[in-house]
């Protein structure tokens, strides 16, 4: 199997992965770096459980061929909290508002909403709903998730 | 994916060279949202993937003697462009409704039309905006009107050794208002049951020029020429618009069929209702721009 060496910034650290050329970013995160926060739900860009931030934008890591990550910057859920363990305002807000039920969609929800707040610190409810339209929560806890993101936006001001 | 070569040319020239070298074994990949999903769903990997995602020169929205949109412009760029929203409104409507933010961040306009799904959300808008599709290959650059670009379901005139480089929309479209309606069960993350795009130009209350396009109404996205001919020169009235809707829904303009997402009779009703509504919206948008 043909392998490729890809260097990029992962949660602030410069890393290099030697993986089969056909691997996706998601597979590389989970199986090479053993960062299992990003989940595989559908594998075809419909459920958003694999969402990570690539050069500032939320993307489905399951649709991203690993060679495309060369030289880029990737943030995953593992890079969201501070190094000292204090949680990101979004994580705090999800906890306070019961924004987490089974948890499978949570890392994707957090990464989509982080990308939103990074670009737009004062989103409307509509902006929030659009930003997570590609993240499916099959517990259907959307109301609490939207409230969590609203709270995080308010508290980050 | 099983095994393949993944090649990332630095420029268009190199990409064309790779396509020539690998011939039918090569598949072009840009944003990857269609190609990667297809690989996963069919469990078949092309022998060679030629990625043009890194060709930054093909990522632009410019207005100079017409509108020039690079093939690698993402749906998100179209969604966030004030120029596109104000002056190419139907394209803004379509691009904003593709997939999710995650998908729109990487999926490209060129990819959406090269994939040539009958349901492509940018196809109807480009049809009513008189888009020209530019392609570059070993024999140089050529262009075709978007009306001639789609040759069948998932089929286009693009040759295996060519790259779609630009979509050009003529400057005169500045005087048109346009709108696109994606009729679907949910607000996001699904494909249209039907798509309706309308662009029109007004002289007073008279519709001096008009285009109507339908998607998921035939094997390819289509223009409803008979309905356009009927409307041209008529006053913008409910009566005329309703009649145009009826003509657009008839077999003179489309070949509706039953599918999982919707039945033919229902699709017909939607065309009858939404051709007038999109025409009204297009007209309102002209008025809005004038008042600014």
PDB file of N, CA and C in Angstrom, chain B residues 110-199:
ATOM      1  N   UNK B 110     -17.407  24.587  -9.504  1.00  0.00           N
ATOM      2  CA  UNK B 110     -17.051  23.748 -10.654  1.00  0.00           C
ATOM      3  C   UNK B 110     -17.419  22.302 -10.409  1.00  0.00           C
ATOM      4  N   UNK B 111     -17.143  21.827  -9.202  1.00  0.00           N
ATOM      5  CA  UNK B 111     -17.459  20.440  -8.866  1.00  0.00           C
ATOM      6  C   UNK B 111     -18.946  20.164  -8.907  1.00  0.00           C
ATOM      7  N   UNK B 112     -19.738  21.117  -8.425  1.00  0.00           N
ATOM      8  CA  UNK B 112     -21.189  20.920  -8.412  1.00  0.00           C
ATOM      9  C   UNK B 112     -21.731  20.709  -9.817  1.00  0.00           C
ATOM     10  N   UNK B 113     -21.225  21.468 -10.789  1.00  0.00           N
ATOM     11  CA  UNK B 113     -21.782  21.276 -12.126  1.00  0.00           C
ATOM     12  C   UNK B 113     -21.088  20.142 -12.894  1.00  0.00           C
ATOM     13  N   UNK B 114     -19.805  19.862 -12.579  1.00  0.00           N
ATOM     14  CA  UNK B 114     -19.143  18.719 -13.226  1.00  0.00           C
ATOM     15  C   UNK B 114     -19.770  17.393 -12.784  1.00  0.00           C
ATOM     16  N   UNK B 115     -20.206  17.343 -11.525  1.00  0.00           N
ATOM     17  CA  UNK B 115     -20.868  16.129 -11.035  1.00  0.00           C
ATOM     18  C   UNK B 115     -22.171  15.914 -11.808  1.00  0.00           C
ATOM     19  N   UNK B 116     -22.799  17.026 -12.204  1.00  0.00           N
ATOM     20  CA  UNK B 116     -23.964  16.998 -13.103  1.00  0.00           C
ATOM     21  C   UNK B 116     -25.123  16.163 -12.589  1.00  0.00           C
ATOM     22  N   UNK B 117     -25.375  16.238 -11.281  1.00  0.00           N
ATOM     23  CA  UNK B 117     -26.572  15.598 -10.753  1.00  0.00           C
ATOM     24  C   UNK B 117     -27.787  16.379 -11.259  1.00  0.00           C
ATOM     25  N   UNK B 118     -28.892  15.688 -11.557  1.00  0.00           N
ATOM     26  CA  UNK B 118     -30.095  16.408 -12.016  1.00  0.00           C
ATOM     27  C   UNK B 118     -30.592  17.372 -10.945  1.00  0.00           C
ATOM     28  N   UNK B 119     -30.122  17.169  -9.696  1.00  0.00           N
ATOM     29  CA  UNK B 119     -30.588  17.977  -8.573  1.00  0.00           C
ATOM     30  C   UNK B 119     -29.609  19.080  -8.176  1.00  0.00           C
ATOM     31  N   UNK B 120     -28.525  19.268  -8.921  1.00  0.00           N
ATOM     32  CA  UNK B 120     -27.489  20.234  -8.524  1.00  0.00           C
ATOM     33  C   UNK B 120     -28.097  21.613  -8.240  1.00  0.00           C
ATOM     34  N   UNK B 121     -27.821  22.144  -7.046  1.00  0.00           N
ATOM     35  CA  UNK B 121     -28.470  23.394  -6.637  1.00  0.00           C
ATOM     36  C   UNK B 121     -27.938  24.636  -7.329  1.00  0.00           C
ATOM     37  N   UNK B 122     -26.761  24.548  -7.948  1.00  0.00           N
ATOM     38  CA  UNK B 122     -26.278  25.738  -8.647  1.00  0.00           C
ATOM     39  C   UNK B 122     -26.638  25.691 -10.138  1.00  0.00           C
ATOM     40  N   UNK B 123     -27.105  24.537 -10.614  1.00  0.00           N
ATOM     41  CA  UNK B 123     -27.359  24.390 -12.055  1.00  0.00           C
ATOM     42  C   UNK B 123     -28.512  25.275 -12.530  1.00  0.00           C
ATOM     43  N   UNK B 124     -29.629  25.246 -11.808  1.00  0.00           N
ATOM     44  CA  UNK B 124     -30.772  26.076 -12.196  1.00  0.00           C
ATOM     45  C   UNK B 124     -30.403  27.551 -12.211  1.00  0.00           C
ATOM     46  N   UNK B 125     -29.798  28.046 -11.114  1.00  0.00           N
ATOM     47  CA  UNK B 125     -29.370  29.447 -11.112  1.00  0.00           C
ATOM     48  C   UNK B 125     -28.444  29.788 -12.286  1.00  0.00           C
ATOM     49  N   UNK B 126     -27.456  28.935 -12.573  1.00  0.00           N
ATOM     50  CA  UNK B 126     -26.533  29.239 -13.675  1.00  0.00           C
ATOM     51  C   UNK B 126     -27.269  29.233 -15.019  1.00  0.00           C
ATOM     52  N   UNK B 127     -28.290  28.371 -15.149  1.00  0.00           N
ATOM     53  CA  UNK B 127     -29.071  28.340 -16.395  1.00  0.00           C
ATOM     54  C   UNK B 127     -29.836  29.647 -16.612  1.00  0.00           C
ATOM     55  N   UNK B 128     -30.401  30.217 -15.535  1.00  0.00           N
ATOM     56  CA  UNK B 128     -31.160  31.459 -15.727  1.00  0.00           C
ATOM     57  C   UNK B 128     -30.252  32.689 -15.748  1.00  0.00           C
ATOM     58  N   UNK B 129     -28.972  32.508 -15.436  1.00  0.00           N
ATOM     59  CA  UNK B 129     -28.029  33.629 -15.485  1.00  0.00           C
ATOM     60  C   UNK B 129     -27.173  33.585 -16.751  1.00  0.00           C
ATOM     61  N   UNK B 130     -27.572  32.728 -17.710  1.00  0.00           N
ATOM     62  CA  UNK B 130     -26.865  32.641 -19.003  1.00  0.00           C
ATOM     63  C   UNK B 130     -25.380  32.336 -18.858  1.00  0.00           C
ATOM     64  N   UNK B 131     -25.017  31.489 -17.907  1.00  0.00           N
ATOM     65  CA  UNK B 131     -23.601  31.233 -17.636  1.00  0.00           C
ATOM     66  C   UNK B 131     -22.896  30.589 -18.828  1.00  0.00           C
ATOM     67  N   UNK B 132     -21.636  30.957 -18.967  1.00  0.00           N
ATOM     68  CA  UNK B 132     -20.745  30.326 -19.939  1.00  0.00           C
ATOM     69  C   UNK B 132     -19.730  29.504 -19.149  1.00  0.00           C
ATOM     70  N   UNK B 133     -19.474  28.275 -19.595  1.00  0.00           N
ATOM     71  CA  UNK B 133     -18.555  27.398 -18.882  1.00  0.00           C
ATOM     72  C   UNK B 133     -17.244  27.325 -19.659  1.00  0.00           C
ATOM     73  N   UNK B 134     -16.146  27.694 -19.009  1.00  0.00           N
ATOM     74  CA  UNK B 134     -14.833  27.663 -19.667  1.00  0.00           C
ATOM     75  C   UNK B 134     -14.064  26.419 -19.238  1.00  0.00           C
ATOM     76  N   UNK B 135     -13.488  25.749 -20.252  1.00  0.00           N
ATOM     77  CA  UNK B 135     -12.718  24.539 -19.988  1.00  0.00           C
ATOM     78  C   UNK B 135     -11.373  24.657 -20.667  1.00  0.00           C
ATOM     79  N   UNK B 136     -10.345  24.105 -20.001  1.00  0.00           N
ATOM     80  CA  UNK B 136      -9.021  24.139 -20.611  1.00  0.00           C
ATOM     81  C   UNK B 136      -8.504  22.716 -20.775  1.00  0.00           C
ATOM     82  N   UNK B 137      -7.942  22.448 -21.947  1.00  0.00           N
ATOM     83  CA  UNK B 137      -7.419  21.116 -22.227  1.00  0.00           C
ATOM     84  C   UNK B 137      -6.206  21.206 -23.127  1.00  0.00           C
ATOM     85  N   UNK B 138      -5.746  20.064 -23.655  1.00  0.00           N
ATOM     86  CA  UNK B 138      -4.541  20.067 -24.488  1.00  0.00           C
ATOM     87  C   UNK B 138      -4.681  20.963 -25.718  1.00  0.00           C
ATOM     88  N   UNK B 139      -5.943  21.141 -26.186  1.00  0.00           N
ATOM     89  CA  UNK B 139      -6.121  21.967 -27.384  1.00  0.00           C
ATOM     90  C   UNK B 139      -6.414  23.424 -27.058  1.00  0.00           C
ATOM     91  N   UNK B 140      -6.243  23.786 -25.816  1.00  0.00           N
ATOM     92  CA  UNK B 140      -6.474  25.178 -25.438  1.00  0.00           C
ATOM     93  C   UNK B 140      -7.771  25.365 -24.672  1.00  0.00           C
ATOM     94  N   UNK B 141      -8.250  26.617 -24.715  1.00  0.00           N
ATOM     95  CA  UNK B 141      -9.435  26.967 -23.928  1.00  0.00           C
ATOM     96  C   UNK B 141     -10.663  26.958 -24.829  1.00  0.00           C
ATOM     97  N   UNK B 142     -11.773  26.413 -24.331  1.00  0.00           N
ATOM     98  CA  UNK B 142     -13.027  26.533 -25.062  1.00  0.00           C
ATOM     99  C   UNK B 142     -14.131  26.861 -24.060  1.00  0.00           C
ATOM    100  N   UNK B 143     -15.230  27.335 -24.601  1.00  0.00           N
ATOM    101  CA  UNK B 143     -16.351  27.612 -23.704  1.00  0.00           C
ATOM    102  C   UNK B 143     -17.642  27.133 -24.340  1.00  0.00           C
ATOM    103  N   UNK B 144     -18.579  26.715 -23.494  1.00  0.00           N
ATOM    104  CA  UNK B 144     -19.918  26.374 -23.990  1.00  0.00           C
ATOM    105  C   UNK B 144     -20.941  27.054 -23.072  1.00  0.00           C
ATOM    106  N   UNK B 145     -22.096  27.416 -23.637  1.00  0.00           N
ATOM    107  CA  UNK B 145     -23.160  27.920 -22.768  1.00  0.00           C
ATOM    108  C   UNK B 145     -23.610  26.797 -21.849  1.00  0.00           C
ATOM    109  N   UNK B 146     -24.010  27.137 -20.645  1.00  0.00           N
ATOM    110  CA  UNK B 146     -24.405  26.111 -19.682  1.00  0.00           C
ATOM    111  C   UNK B 146     -25.573  25.260 -20.211  1.00  0.00           C
ATOM    112  N   UNK B 147     -26.368  25.841 -21.115  1.00  0.00           N
ATOM    113  CA  UNK B 147     -27.480  25.068 -21.706  1.00  0.00           C
ATOM    114  C   UNK B 147     -26.967  23.864 -22.496  1.00  0.00           C
ATOM    115  N   UNK B 148     -25.696  23.918 -22.924  1.00  0.00           N
ATOM    116  CA  UNK B 148     -25.148  22.786 -23.689  1.00  0.00           C
ATOM    117  C   UNK B 148     -24.175  21.959 -22.872  1.00  0.00           C
ATOM    118  N   UNK B 149     -23.973  22.326 -21.621  1.00  0.00           N
ATOM    119  CA  UNK B 149     -22.948  21.660 -20.814  1.00  0.00           C
ATOM    120  C   UNK B 149     -23.379  20.270 -20.332  1.00  0.00           C
ATOM    121  N   UNK B 150     -24.640  20.170 -19.899  1.00  0.00           N
ATOM    122  CA  UNK B 150     -25.122  18.879 -19.380  1.00  0.00           C
ATOM    123  C   UNK B 150     -25.624  18.022 -20.533  1.00  0.00           C
ATOM    124  N   UNK B 151     -25.117  16.782 -20.613  1.00  0.00           N
ATOM    125  CA  UNK B 151     -25.543  15.915 -21.715  1.00  0.00           C
ATOM    126  C   UNK B 151     -26.387  14.746 -21.221  1.00  0.00           C
ATOM    127  N   UNK B 152     -26.435  14.539 -19.929  1.00  0.00           N
ATOM    128  CA  UNK B 152     -27.231  13.452 -19.369  1.00  0.00           C
ATOM    129  C   UNK B 152     -27.058  13.454 -17.870  1.00  0.00           C
ATOM    130  N   UNK B 153     -27.704  12.503 -17.204  1.00  0.00           N
ATOM    131  CA  UNK B 153     -27.582  12.424 -15.761  1.00  0.00           C
ATOM    132  C   UNK B 153     -26.136  12.072 -15.408  1.00  0.00           C
ATOM    133  N   UNK B 154     -25.486  12.924 -14.630  1.00  0.00           N
ATOM    134  CA  UNK B 154     -24.066  12.790 -14.266  1.00  0.00           C
ATOM    135  C   UNK B 154     -23.143  12.824 -15.492  1.00  0.00           C
ATOM    136  N   UNK B 155     -23.616  13.424 -16.604  1.00  0.00           N
ATOM    137  CA  UNK B 155     -22.770  13.504 -17.797  1.00  0.00           C
ATOM    138  C   UNK B 155     -22.693  14.942 -18.310  1.00  0.00           C
ATOM    139  N   UNK B 156     -21.479  15.315 -18.748  1.00  0.00           N
ATOM    140  CA  UNK B 156     -21.286  16.659 -19.292  1.00  0.00           C
ATOM    141  C   UNK B 156     -20.395  16.597 -20.526  1.00  0.00           C
ATOM    142  N   UNK B 157     -20.207  17.743 -21.174  1.00  0.00           N
ATOM    143  CA  UNK B 157     -19.334  17.784 -22.356  1.00  0.00           C
ATOM    144  C   UNK B 157     -17.847  17.844 -21.982  1.00  0.00           C
ATOM    145  N   UNK B 158     -17.549  17.973 -20.691  1.00  0.00           N
ATOM    146  CA  UNK B 158     -16.149  18.058 -20.259  1.00  0.00           C
ATOM    147  C   UNK B 158     -15.419  16.756 -20.609  1.00  0.00           C
ATOM    148  N   UNK B 159     -14.280  16.897 -21.292  1.00  0.00           N
ATOM    149  CA  UNK B 159     -13.524  15.698 -21.672  1.00  0.00           C
ATOM    150  C   UNK B 159     -12.586  15.284 -20.542  1.00  0.00           C
ATOM    151  N   UNK B 160     -12.177  14.033 -20.598  1.00  0.00           N
ATOM    152  CA  UNK B 160     -11.332  13.456 -19.544  1.00  0.00           C
ATOM    153  C   UNK B 160     -10.019  14.217 -19.344  1.00  0.00           C
ATOM    154  N   UNK B 161      -9.540  14.876 -20.433  1.00  0.00           N
ATOM    155  CA  UNK B 161      -8.247  15.572 -20.318  1.00  0.00           C
ATOM    156  C   UNK B 161      -8.423  17.082 -20.134  1.00  0.00           C
ATOM    157  N   UNK B 162      -9.662  17.479 -19.782  1.00  0.00           N
ATOM    158  CA  UNK B 162      -9.909  18.908 -19.599  1.00  0.00           C
ATOM    159  C   UNK B 162     -10.214  19.237 -18.136  1.00  0.00           C
ATOM    160  N   UNK B 163      -9.973  20.507 -17.791  1.00  0.00           N
ATOM    161  CA  UNK B 163     -10.332  21.007 -16.470  1.00  0.00           C
ATOM    162  C   UNK B 163     -11.281  22.189 -16.660  1.00  0.00           C
ATOM    163  N   UNK B 164     -12.388  22.164 -15.932  1.00  0.00           N
ATOM    164  CA  UNK B 164     -13.293  23.321 -15.945  1.00  0.00           C
ATOM    165  C   UNK B 164     -12.604  24.429 -15.162  1.00  0.00           C
ATOM    166  N   UNK B 165     -12.455  25.609 -15.755  1.00  0.00           N
ATOM    167  CA  UNK B 165     -11.670  26.643 -15.090  1.00  0.00           C
ATOM    168  C   UNK B 165     -12.497  27.826 -14.590  1.00  0.00           C
ATOM    169  N   UNK B 166     -13.520  28.202 -15.342  1.00  0.00           N
ATOM    170  CA  UNK B 166     -14.260  29.410 -14.954  1.00  0.00           C
ATOM    171  C   UNK B 166     -15.706  29.362 -15.403  1.00  0.00           C
ATOM    172  N   UNK B 167     -16.550  30.006 -14.608  1.00  0.00           N
ATOM    173  CA  UNK B 167     -17.937  30.244 -14.988  1.00  0.00           C
ATOM    174  C   UNK B 167     -18.046  31.744 -15.213  1.00  0.00           C
ATOM    175  N   UNK B 168     -18.519  32.123 -16.396  1.00  0.00           N
ATOM    176  CA  UNK B 168     -18.683  33.556 -16.654  1.00  0.00           C
ATOM    177  C   UNK B 168     -20.162  33.878 -16.828  1.00  0.00           C
ATOM    178  N   UNK B 169     -20.587  34.920 -16.177  1.00  0.00           N
ATOM    179  CA  UNK B 169     -21.970  35.362 -16.309  1.00  0.00           C
ATOM    180  C   UNK B 169     -21.951  36.728 -16.973  1.00  0.00           C
ATOM    181  N   UNK B 170     -22.685  36.880 -18.094  1.00  0.00           N
ATOM    182  CA  UNK B 170     -22.604  38.140 -18.850  1.00  0.00           C
ATOM    183  C   UNK B 170     -23.011  39.353 -18.021  1.00  0.00           C
ATOM    184  N   UNK B 171     -22.369  40.485 -18.305  1.00  0.00           N
ATOM    185  CA  UNK B 171     -22.621  41.715 -17.565  1.00  0.00           C
ATOM    186  C   UNK B 171     -24.067  42.178 -17.632  1.00  0.00           C
ATOM    187  N   UNK B 172     -24.762  41.849 -18.735  1.00  0.00           N
ATOM    188  CA  UNK B 172     -26.148  42.325 -18.864  1.00  0.00           C
ATOM    189  C   UNK B 172     -27.064  41.702 -17.803  1.00  0.00           C
ATOM    190  N   UNK B 173     -26.597  40.632 -17.171  1.00  0.00           N
ATOM    191  CA  UNK B 173     -27.413  40.005 -16.123  1.00  0.00           C
ATOM    192  C   UNK B 173     -27.593  40.936 -14.912  1.00  0.00           C
ATOM    193  N   UNK B 174     -26.759  41.962 -14.870  1.00  0.00           N
ATOM    194  CA  UNK B 174     -26.871  42.993 -13.852  1.00  0.00           C
ATOM    195  C   UNK B 174     -28.285  43.591 -13.820  1.00  0.00           C
ATOM    196  N   UNK B 175     -28.928  43.642 -14.978  1.00  0.00           N
ATOM    197  CA  UNK B 175     -30.253  44.270 -15.066  1.00  0.00           C
ATOM    198  C   UNK B 175     -31.393  43.303 -14.757  1.00  0.00           C
ATOM    199  N   UNK B 176     -31.047  42.050 -14.496  1.00  0.00           N
ATOM    200  CA  UNK B 176     -32.065  41.052 -14.184  1.00  0.00           C
ATOM    201  C   UNK B 176     -32.178  40.872 -12.670  1.00  0.00           C
ATOM    202  N   UNK B 177     -33.362  40.526 -12.223  1.00  0.00           N
ATOM    203  CA  UNK B 177     -33.517  40.031 -10.856  1.00  0.00           C
ATOM    204  C   UNK B 177     -33.635  38.524 -10.965  1.00  0.00           C
ATOM    205  N   UNK B 178     -33.180  37.796  -9.942  1.00  0.00           N
ATOM    206  CA  UNK B 178     -33.281  36.341 -10.052  1.00  0.00           C
ATOM    207  C   UNK B 178     -33.541  35.702  -8.693  1.00  0.00           C
ATOM    208  N   UNK B 179     -34.073  34.492  -8.732  1.00  0.00           N
ATOM    209  CA  UNK B 179     -34.377  33.773  -7.493  1.00  0.00           C
ATOM    210  C   UNK B 179     -34.405  32.271  -7.769  1.00  0.00           C
ATOM    211  N   UNK B 180     -34.058  31.499  -6.750  1.00  0.00           N
ATOM    212  CA  UNK B 180     -34.085  30.037  -6.873  1.00  0.00           C
ATOM    213  C   UNK B 180     -34.782  29.450  -5.658  1.00  0.00           C
ATOM    214  N   UNK B 181     -35.651  28.500  -5.891  1.00  0.00           N
ATOM    215  CA  UNK B 181     -36.336  27.803  -4.798  1.00  0.00           C
ATOM    216  C   UNK B 181     -35.950  26.335  -4.821  1.00  0.00           C
ATOM    217  N   UNK B 182     -35.389  25.889  -3.704  1.00  0.00           N
ATOM    218  CA  UNK B 182     -35.088  24.462  -3.549  1.00  0.00           C
ATOM    219  C   UNK B 182     -36.228  23.866  -2.747  1.00  0.00           C
ATOM    220  N   UNK B 183     -37.038  23.041  -3.375  1.00  0.00           N
ATOM    221  CA  UNK B 183     -38.177  22.473  -2.660  1.00  0.00           C
ATOM    222  C   UNK B 183     -37.746  21.160  -2.005  1.00  0.00           C
ATOM    223  N   UNK B 184     -37.718  21.162  -0.670  1.00  0.00           N
ATOM    224  CA  UNK B 184     -37.254  19.958   0.012  1.00  0.00           C
ATOM    225  C   UNK B 184     -38.000  19.811   1.329  1.00  0.00           C
ATOM    226  N   UNK B 185     -37.924  18.642   1.924  1.00  0.00           N
ATOM    227  CA  UNK B 185     -38.681  18.378   3.144  1.00  0.00           C
ATOM    228  C   UNK B 185     -38.063  19.065   4.348  1.00  0.00           C
ATOM    229  N   UNK B 186     -36.728  19.143   4.374  1.00  0.00           N
ATOM    230  CA  UNK B 186     -36.062  19.808   5.489  1.00  0.00           C
ATOM    231  C   UNK B 186     -35.407  21.090   4.997  1.00  0.00           C
ATOM    232  N   UNK B 187     -34.986  21.920   5.957  1.00  0.00           N
ATOM    233  CA  UNK B 187     -34.357  23.182   5.580  1.00  0.00           C
ATOM    234  C   UNK B 187     -32.899  22.995   5.185  1.00  0.00           C
ATOM    235  N   UNK B 188     -32.290  21.890   5.583  1.00  0.00           N
ATOM    236  CA  UNK B 188     -30.866  21.708   5.281  1.00  0.00           C
ATOM    237  C   UNK B 188     -30.573  20.230   5.104  1.00  0.00           C
ATOM    238  N   UNK B 189     -29.397  19.951   4.588  1.00  0.00           N
ATOM    239  CA  UNK B 189     -28.902  18.579   4.486  1.00  0.00           C
ATOM    240  C   UNK B 189     -29.841  17.640   3.747  1.00  0.00           C
ATOM    241  N   UNK B 190     -30.411  18.109   2.666  1.00  0.00           N
ATOM    242  CA  UNK B 190     -31.043  17.127   1.776  1.00  0.00           C
ATOM    243  C   UNK B 190     -31.083  17.645   0.348  1.00  0.00           C
ATOM    244  N   UNK B 191     -31.503  16.756  -0.533  1.00  0.00           N
ATOM    245  CA  UNK B 191     -31.526  17.102  -1.950  1.00  0.00           C
ATOM    246  C   UNK B 191     -32.924  17.619  -2.283  1.00  0.00           C
ATOM    247  N   UNK B 192     -33.001  18.455  -3.322  1.00  0.00           N
ATOM    248  CA  UNK B 192     -34.315  19.003  -3.654  1.00  0.00           C
ATOM    249  C   UNK B 192     -35.256  17.944  -4.251  1.00  0.00           C
ATOM    250  N   UNK B 193     -36.551  18.071  -3.904  1.00  0.00           N
ATOM    251  CA  UNK B 193     -37.578  17.296  -4.613  1.00  0.00           C
ATOM    252  C   UNK B 193     -37.724  17.923  -5.993  1.00  0.00           C
ATOM    253  N   UNK B 194     -37.526  19.235  -5.994  1.00  0.00           N
ATOM    254  CA  UNK B 194     -37.578  19.983  -7.236  1.00  0.00           C
ATOM    255  C   UNK B 194     -36.877  21.329  -7.045  1.00  0.00           C
ATOM    256  N   UNK B 195     -36.257  21.838  -8.091  1.00  0.00           N
ATOM    257  CA  UNK B 195     -35.638  23.161  -8.016  1.00  0.00           C
ATOM    258  C   UNK B 195     -36.194  24.061  -9.109  1.00  0.00           C
ATOM    259  N   UNK B 196     -36.500  25.316  -8.750  1.00  0.00           N
ATOM    260  CA  UNK B 196     -37.057  26.258  -9.727  1.00  0.00           C
ATOM    261  C   UNK B 196     -36.254  27.553  -9.668  1.00  0.00           C
ATOM    262  N   UNK B 197     -35.711  27.957 -10.810  1.00  0.00           N
ATOM    263  CA  UNK B 197     -34.979  29.222 -10.877  1.00  0.00           C
ATOM    264  C   UNK B 197     -35.632  30.127 -11.906  1.00  0.00           C
ATOM    265  N   UNK B 198     -35.736  31.408 -11.580  1.00  0.00           N
ATOM    266  CA  UNK B 198     -36.299  32.380 -12.520  1.00  0.00           C
ATOM    267  C   UNK B 198     -35.414  33.627 -12.517  1.00  0.00           C
ATOM    268  N   UNK B 199     -35.144  34.168 -13.704  1.00  0.00           N
ATOM    269  CA  UNK B 199     -34.541  35.494 -13.767  1.00  0.00           C
ATOM    270  C   UNK B 199     -35.385  36.301 -14.735  1.00  0.00           C
TER     271      UNK B 199
END
